[in-house]
């Protein structure tokens, strides 16, 4: 079996749950303590599907709503990305969509999956059902806390990266 290695990045605004999502995916755990990511944190995990294996090198990049030159340097060599927004803070979705448009304009059509995070707090969401439906299939409702759809989101991206 041939092992492919792909660099992916988790992108999005501050406090949307990027680090918690990676921890849930890699370690199957959630930590209540909030620690701000400074720069980048790198993890890896190998996913097996069909007759393939793909090792994801996961770059958890500090939150931002704009791709600055320093930020862009972290993106070099990226094969795809997960774009994370917080369902309780609609401005993070707007920022994520703007970031995605900027990245697409500069980097082309890289595979990506959107995560509308904090599904465990859906009663507190300020994004309507209609807004969620408008996002389309590219976006998945996830919860880093409960693990809801986290594995699925990474697997979807991994399948899109496999060649």
mmCIF file of C-alpha atoms in Angstrom:
data_model
loop_
_atom_site.group_PDB
_atom_site.id
_atom_site.type_symbol
_atom_site.label_atom_id
_atom_site.label_comp_id
_atom_site.label_asym_id
_atom_site.label_seq_id
_atom_site.Cartn_x
_atom_site.Cartn_y
_atom_site.Cartn_z
ATOM 1 C CA UNK A 1 0.000 0.000 0.000
ATOM 2 C CA UNK A 2 1.296 3.415 -1.007
ATOM 3 C CA UNK A 3 1.343 6.094 1.718
ATOM 4 C CA UNK A 4 0.647 9.606 0.501
ATOM 5 C CA UNK A 5 1.624 12.571 2.665
ATOM 6 C CA UNK A 6 -0.339 15.813 2.400
ATOM 7 C CA UNK A 7 -0.014 19.107 4.246
ATOM 8 C CA UNK A 8 -3.345 20.605 5.253
ATOM 9 C CA UNK A 9 -4.062 23.757 7.219
ATOM 10 C CA UNK A 10 -6.803 24.722 9.656
ATOM 11 C CA UNK A 11 -7.762 28.303 8.977
ATOM 12 C CA UNK A 12 -10.219 30.744 10.492
ATOM 13 C CA UNK A 13 -10.706 33.539 12.969
ATOM 14 C CA UNK A 14 -9.639 33.541 16.627
ATOM 15 C CA UNK A 15 -11.489 31.237 19.069
ATOM 16 C CA UNK A 16 -13.495 29.268 16.508
ATOM 17 C CA UNK A 17 -12.187 25.919 17.771
ATOM 18 C CA UNK A 18 -9.374 25.074 15.340
ATOM 19 C CA UNK A 19 -7.001 23.699 17.996
ATOM 20 C CA UNK A 20 -9.793 21.815 19.766
ATOM 21 C CA UNK A 21 -10.899 20.328 16.441
ATOM 22 C CA UNK A 22 -7.381 19.076 15.702
ATOM 23 C CA UNK A 23 -7.054 17.649 19.225
ATOM 24 C CA UNK A 24 -10.400 15.872 18.860
ATOM 25 C CA UNK A 25 -9.325 14.423 15.493
ATOM 26 C CA UNK A 26 -5.786 13.390 16.458
ATOM 27 C CA UNK A 27 -6.238 12.437 20.131
ATOM 28 C CA UNK A 28 -10.026 11.875 20.440
ATOM 29 C CA UNK A 29 -10.207 14.272 23.361
ATOM 30 C CA UNK A 30 -11.444 17.738 24.260
ATOM 31 C CA UNK A 31 -9.913 20.128 26.758
ATOM 32 C CA UNK A 32 -11.968 22.891 28.419
ATOM 33 C CA UNK A 33 -8.891 25.112 28.789
ATOM 34 C CA UNK A 34 -8.553 27.709 26.047
ATOM 35 C CA UNK A 35 -5.023 28.223 24.813
ATOM 36 C CA UNK A 36 -4.375 30.719 22.045
ATOM 37 C CA UNK A 37 -2.265 29.323 19.224
ATOM 38 C CA UNK A 38 0.778 31.464 18.582
ATOM 39 C CA UNK A 39 2.131 30.958 15.073
ATOM 40 C CA UNK A 40 1.488 27.351 14.139
ATOM 41 C CA UNK A 41 1.110 23.956 15.829
ATOM 42 C CA UNK A 42 1.744 20.846 13.734
ATOM 43 C CA UNK A 43 0.202 17.391 14.240
ATOM 44 C CA UNK A 44 -0.075 14.301 12.053
ATOM 45 C CA UNK A 45 -2.553 11.493 11.599
ATOM 46 C CA UNK A 46 -2.839 8.765 8.996
ATOM 47 C CA UNK A 47 -6.258 7.986 7.554
ATOM 48 C CA UNK A 48 -7.033 4.688 5.832
ATOM 49 C CA UNK A 49 -9.864 4.359 3.333
ATOM 50 C CA UNK A 50 -10.640 2.060 0.449
ATOM 51 C CA UNK A 51 -7.202 0.693 -0.499
ATOM 52 C CA UNK A 52 -5.372 3.910 0.342
ATOM 53 C CA UNK A 53 -3.600 5.550 3.237
ATOM 54 C CA UNK A 54 -2.939 9.240 3.513
ATOM 55 C CA UNK A 55 -0.846 10.866 6.213
ATOM 56 C CA UNK A 56 -2.170 14.319 7.001
ATOM 57 C CA UNK A 57 0.391 16.823 8.238
ATOM 58 C CA UNK A 58 -1.983 19.218 9.980
ATOM 59 C CA UNK A 59 -0.947 22.838 10.432
ATOM 60 C CA UNK A 60 -3.118 24.561 13.049
ATOM 61 C CA UNK A 61 -2.451 28.213 12.239
ATOM 62 C CA UNK A 62 -3.153 31.092 14.634
ATOM 63 C CA UNK A 63 -6.514 32.737 14.032
ATOM 64 C CA UNK A 64 -6.867 35.565 11.582
ATOM 65 C CA UNK A 65 -9.433 37.003 9.214
ATOM 66 C CA UNK A 66 -6.888 38.106 6.602
ATOM 67 C CA UNK A 67 -4.034 36.383 4.811
ATOM 68 C CA UNK A 68 -1.063 38.585 5.747
ATOM 69 C CA UNK A 69 2.396 37.918 4.234
ATOM 70 C CA UNK A 70 3.525 36.100 7.419
ATOM 71 C CA UNK A 71 0.319 34.056 7.421
ATOM 72 C CA UNK A 72 0.785 33.160 3.763
ATOM 73 C CA UNK A 73 4.247 31.785 4.505
ATOM 74 C CA UNK A 74 2.581 29.065 6.647
ATOM 75 C CA UNK A 75 0.425 28.078 3.669
ATOM 76 C CA UNK A 76 3.328 27.151 1.384
ATOM 77 C CA UNK A 77 3.010 23.568 0.205
ATOM 78 C CA UNK A 78 -0.561 23.245 1.442
ATOM 79 C CA UNK A 79 -2.560 20.634 -0.493
ATOM 80 C CA UNK A 80 -5.914 21.628 1.018
ATOM 81 C CA UNK A 81 -7.497 23.193 4.064
ATOM 82 C CA UNK A 82 -10.255 23.149 6.612
ATOM 83 C CA UNK A 83 -11.924 26.504 7.083
ATOM 84 C CA UNK A 84 -13.422 26.847 10.567
ATOM 85 C CA UNK A 85 -16.153 29.233 11.754
ATOM 86 C CA UNK A 86 -18.052 29.464 15.055
ATOM 87 C CA UNK A 87 -21.828 29.078 14.754
ATOM 88 C CA UNK A 88 -22.354 31.310 17.797
ATOM 89 C CA UNK A 89 -20.436 34.185 16.175
ATOM 90 C CA UNK A 90 -21.686 34.983 12.648
ATOM 91 C CA UNK A 91 -18.817 37.407 12.028
ATOM 92 C CA UNK A 92 -16.430 34.435 12.045
ATOM 93 C CA UNK A 93 -18.365 32.878 9.159
ATOM 94 C CA UNK A 94 -18.182 36.138 7.221
ATOM 95 C CA UNK A 95 -14.438 36.311 7.921
ATOM 96 C CA UNK A 96 -13.966 32.645 6.878
ATOM 97 C CA UNK A 97 -15.833 33.191 3.626
ATOM 98 C CA UNK A 98 -13.715 36.267 2.892
ATOM 99 C CA UNK A 99 -10.528 34.333 3.669
ATOM 100 C CA UNK A 100 -11.639 31.490 1.407
ATOM 101 C CA UNK A 101 -12.272 33.901 -1.481
ATOM 102 C CA UNK A 102 -8.866 35.503 -0.952
ATOM 103 C CA UNK A 103 -7.124 32.112 -0.878
ATOM 104 C CA UNK A 104 -8.960 30.914 -3.968
ATOM 105 C CA UNK A 105 -7.967 34.066 -5.852
ATOM 106 C CA UNK A 106 -4.310 33.678 -4.845
ATOM 107 C CA UNK A 107 -3.828 29.894 -4.708
ATOM 108 C CA UNK A 108 -6.470 28.549 -7.081
ATOM 109 C CA UNK A 109 -8.958 25.785 -6.477
ATOM 110 C CA UNK A 110 -7.392 23.802 -3.646
ATOM 111 C CA UNK A 111 -9.633 21.226 -1.965
ATOM 112 C CA UNK A 112 -11.275 22.573 1.181
ATOM 113 C CA UNK A 113 -14.009 21.751 3.657
ATOM 114 C CA UNK A 114 -15.836 24.292 5.800
ATOM 115 C CA UNK A 115 -16.574 23.512 9.434
ATOM 116 C CA UNK A 116 -19.381 25.370 11.127
ATOM 117 C CA UNK A 117 -18.160 24.511 14.609
ATOM 118 C CA UNK A 118 -19.776 24.392 18.044
ATOM 119 C CA UNK A 119 -22.763 22.280 16.969
ATOM 120 C CA UNK A 120 -23.092 21.330 20.650
ATOM 121 C CA UNK A 121 -24.176 24.944 21.251
ATOM 122 C CA UNK A 122 -26.701 25.105 18.390
ATOM 123 C CA UNK A 123 -29.318 26.688 20.712
ATOM 124 C CA UNK A 124 -26.952 29.681 21.013
ATOM 125 C CA UNK A 125 -26.218 29.962 17.292
ATOM 126 C CA UNK A 126 -26.761 33.271 15.588
ATOM 127 C CA UNK A 127 -26.673 31.723 12.116
ATOM 128 C CA UNK A 128 -30.103 30.788 10.809
ATOM 129 C CA UNK A 129 -31.110 27.502 9.215
ATOM 130 C CA UNK A 130 -31.580 29.380 5.937
ATOM 131 C CA UNK A 131 -28.024 30.761 6.142
ATOM 132 C CA UNK A 132 -26.701 27.267 6.864
ATOM 133 C CA UNK A 133 -28.524 25.834 3.848
ATOM 134 C CA UNK A 134 -27.113 28.594 1.626
ATOM 135 C CA UNK A 135 -23.596 27.451 2.544
ATOM 136 C CA UNK A 136 -24.121 24.204 0.663
ATOM 137 C CA UNK A 137 -22.454 20.815 0.980
ATOM 138 C CA UNK A 138 -18.947 22.273 1.254
ATOM 139 C CA UNK A 139 -19.731 23.142 4.910
ATOM 140 C CA UNK A 140 -20.299 20.605 7.700
ATOM 141 C CA UNK A 141 -21.723 21.154 11.174
ATOM 142 C CA UNK A 142 -19.098 20.031 13.680
ATOM 143 C CA UNK A 143 -18.394 20.028 17.392
ATOM 144 C CA UNK A 144 -14.836 19.815 18.637
ATOM 145 C CA UNK A 145 -16.277 19.192 22.106
ATOM 146 C CA UNK A 146 -18.439 16.163 21.277
ATOM 147 C CA UNK A 147 -16.537 15.066 18.184
ATOM 148 C CA UNK A 148 -19.637 15.385 15.986
ATOM 149 C CA UNK A 149 -18.608 15.174 12.306
ATOM 150 C CA UNK A 150 -14.942 15.972 13.056
ATOM 151 C CA UNK A 151 -13.585 12.690 11.697
ATOM 152 C CA UNK A 152 -15.948 12.977 8.734
ATOM 153 C CA UNK A 153 -14.702 16.478 7.863
ATOM 154 C CA UNK A 154 -11.048 15.407 7.853
ATOM 155 C CA UNK A 155 -11.924 12.228 5.925
ATOM 156 C CA UNK A 156 -13.815 14.223 3.303
ATOM 157 C CA UNK A 157 -10.799 16.463 2.781
ATOM 158 C CA UNK A 158 -8.419 13.472 2.732
ATOM 159 C CA UNK A 159 -10.486 11.743 0.043
ATOM 160 C CA UNK A 160 -10.409 14.929 -2.025
ATOM 161 C CA UNK A 161 -6.604 15.041 -1.664
ATOM 162 C CA UNK A 162 -5.945 11.399 -2.565
ATOM 163 C CA UNK A 163 -4.608 10.977 -6.071
#
